[in-house]
């Protein structure tokens, strides 16, 4: 079993930046793909960004995240980060970290392991 734990959420003002991160335990450097999803109240969970844990380091972003969010990794620490810049109120959501053993995917049902989420609130 792989355990994922998100941290770094909080309350920020629109236009601010915030970095959340996902720390993995129960596994070392591997060929996982790790993704960030988010879910706003009364809305479905949506894909935000993903990165491959392997040597390629390929990334993928949702349209809403391109140009504002950056996903990165620290393979030594088994940690994935999501740097969020120019935050908007519509970015308010619980952000979840998810992992799968294969390549990047964007569907929630493609991912096997999930964290409990970290809440990001962006005020106007």
CSV table of C-alpha atoms in Angstrom, one decimal:
chain,number,residue,atom,x,y,z
A,1,UNK,CA,0.0,0.0,0.0
A,2,UNK,CA,1.1,3.5,-0.9
A,3,UNK,CA,0.2,6.3,1.5
A,4,UNK,CA,-0.2,9.8,0.2
A,5,UNK,CA,-0.4,12.9,2.4
A,6,UNK,CA,-1.1,16.4,1.1
A,7,UNK,CA,-0.1,19.5,2.9
A,8,UNK,CA,0.2,23.2,2.3
A,9,UNK,CA,-3.3,24.3,1.9
A,10,UNK,CA,-4.7,27.4,3.4
A,11,UNK,CA,-6.5,30.7,3.0
A,12,UNK,CA,-5.1,33.1,0.5
A,13,UNK,CA,-6.1,36.2,-1.4
A,14,UNK,CA,-6.9,36.3,-5.0
A,15,UNK,CA,-3.7,36.8,-7.0
A,16,UNK,CA,-1.5,35.2,-4.3
A,17,UNK,CA,0.6,32.1,-4.6
A,18,UNK,CA,0.5,28.9,-2.7
A,19,UNK,CA,2.4,25.6,-2.8
A,20,UNK,CA,0.9,22.3,-1.8
A,21,UNK,CA,2.7,19.1,-1.7
A,22,UNK,CA,2.2,15.4,-1.6
A,23,UNK,CA,4.5,13.2,0.4
A,24,UNK,CA,4.5,9.5,-0.3
A,25,UNK,CA,5.3,6.7,2.1
A,26,UNK,CA,5.4,3.0,1.6
A,27,UNK,CA,7.3,3.3,-1.6
A,28,UNK,CA,10.6,4.7,-3.0
A,29,UNK,CA,11.5,6.2,-6.3
A,30,UNK,CA,9.5,4.4,-8.9
A,31,UNK,CA,7.7,4.8,-12.2
A,32,UNK,CA,4.5,6.1,-10.7
A,33,UNK,CA,2.5,8.9,-12.2
A,34,UNK,CA,1.3,11.4,-9.6
A,35,UNK,CA,-1.5,13.7,-10.2
A,36,UNK,CA,-3.4,16.5,-8.5
A,37,UNK,CA,-7.1,16.7,-8.6
A,38,UNK,CA,-9.4,19.2,-6.9
A,39,UNK,CA,-13.0,19.2,-5.8
A,40,UNK,CA,-15.0,22.2,-5.0
A,41,UNK,CA,-18.1,22.0,-2.8
A,42,UNK,CA,-21.0,20.5,-4.7
A,43,UNK,CA,-18.8,19.9,-7.7
A,44,UNK,CA,-17.2,16.8,-9.2
A,45,UNK,CA,-13.5,16.1,-8.7
A,46,UNK,CA,-11.5,17.4,-11.6
A,47,UNK,CA,-8.0,16.8,-12.9
A,48,UNK,CA,-5.5,19.6,-12.4
A,49,UNK,CA,-2.0,18.4,-13.2
A,50,UNK,CA,0.1,15.2,-13.3
A,51,UNK,CA,3.8,14.2,-13.5
A,52,UNK,CA,5.5,11.0,-14.2
A,53,UNK,CA,7.8,9.7,-11.5
A,54,UNK,CA,10.1,8.2,-14.0
A,55,UNK,CA,13.1,9.7,-15.7
A,56,UNK,CA,11.0,11.5,-18.3
A,57,UNK,CA,9.4,13.8,-15.8
A,58,UNK,CA,6.6,14.5,-18.3
A,59,UNK,CA,3.9,16.7,-17.1
A,60,UNK,CA,0.4,17.4,-18.1
A,61,UNK,CA,-2.0,20.2,-17.1
A,62,UNK,CA,-5.6,20.9,-17.2
A,63,UNK,CA,-6.5,24.0,-19.2
A,64,UNK,CA,-7.4,25.9,-16.1
A,65,UNK,CA,-4.0,25.2,-14.7
A,66,UNK,CA,-1.8,26.0,-17.7
A,67,UNK,CA,0.3,29.1,-17.2
A,68,UNK,CA,-0.5,29.4,-13.5
A,69,UNK,CA,0.2,26.1,-11.9
A,70,UNK,CA,3.4,24.1,-12.0
A,71,UNK,CA,3.8,20.5,-10.9
A,72,UNK,CA,7.2,19.3,-9.9
A,73,UNK,CA,8.8,16.5,-8.0
A,74,UNK,CA,11.6,15.6,-5.7
A,75,UNK,CA,12.4,12.0,-6.3
A,76,UNK,CA,14.7,11.8,-3.3
A,77,UNK,CA,12.0,12.9,-1.0
A,78,UNK,CA,9.3,11.1,-2.8
A,79,UNK,CA,7.4,14.3,-2.8
A,80,UNK,CA,5.3,16.1,-5.5
A,81,UNK,CA,4.6,19.7,-5.4
A,82,UNK,CA,2.0,21.9,-7.0
A,83,UNK,CA,2.9,25.5,-7.2
A,84,UNK,CA,-0.1,27.7,-7.7
A,85,UNK,CA,0.3,31.2,-8.8
A,86,UNK,CA,-2.2,33.9,-9.7
A,87,UNK,CA,-4.8,32.1,-7.7
A,88,UNK,CA,-8.5,32.9,-8.4
A,89,UNK,CA,-11.5,32.3,-6.2
A,90,UNK,CA,-12.6,29.6,-8.6
A,91,UNK,CA,-9.5,27.7,-7.5
A,92,UNK,CA,-11.0,27.2,-4.1
A,93,UNK,CA,-11.3,23.5,-3.6
A,94,UNK,CA,-9.9,20.5,-1.7
A,95,UNK,CA,-6.8,19.4,-3.6
A,96,UNK,CA,-6.1,15.7,-3.7
A,97,UNK,CA,-3.0,13.9,-4.6
A,98,UNK,CA,-3.3,10.6,-6.5
A,99,UNK,CA,-0.9,8.0,-7.8
A,100,UNK,CA,-0.9,5.2,-10.3
A,101,UNK,CA,1.8,2.8,-11.4
A,102,UNK,CA,1.7,3.6,-15.0
A,103,UNK,CA,1.8,6.7,-17.2
A,104,UNK,CA,0.0,9.9,-16.8
A,105,UNK,CA,-3.8,9.8,-16.9
A,106,UNK,CA,-6.4,12.4,-16.2
A,107,UNK,CA,-9.4,10.4,-15.0
A,108,UNK,CA,-10.2,9.9,-11.3
A,109,UNK,CA,-10.8,6.2,-11.9
A,110,UNK,CA,-7.4,5.8,-13.4
A,111,UNK,CA,-5.7,6.3,-10.1
A,112,UNK,CA,-5.3,3.7,-7.4
A,113,UNK,CA,-3.9,5.7,-4.4
A,114,UNK,CA,-5.4,8.9,-3.0
A,115,UNK,CA,-4.5,11.2,-0.2
A,116,UNK,CA,-7.1,12.8,2.1
A,117,UNK,CA,-6.8,16.2,0.5
A,118,UNK,CA,-5.7,19.7,1.6
A,119,UNK,CA,-8.1,22.6,1.4
A,120,UNK,CA,-7.3,25.7,-0.6
A,121,UNK,CA,-9.5,28.7,-0.2
A,122,UNK,CA,-9.0,31.8,-2.3
A,123,UNK,CA,-10.8,34.9,-1.3
A,124,UNK,CA,-11.7,37.9,-3.5
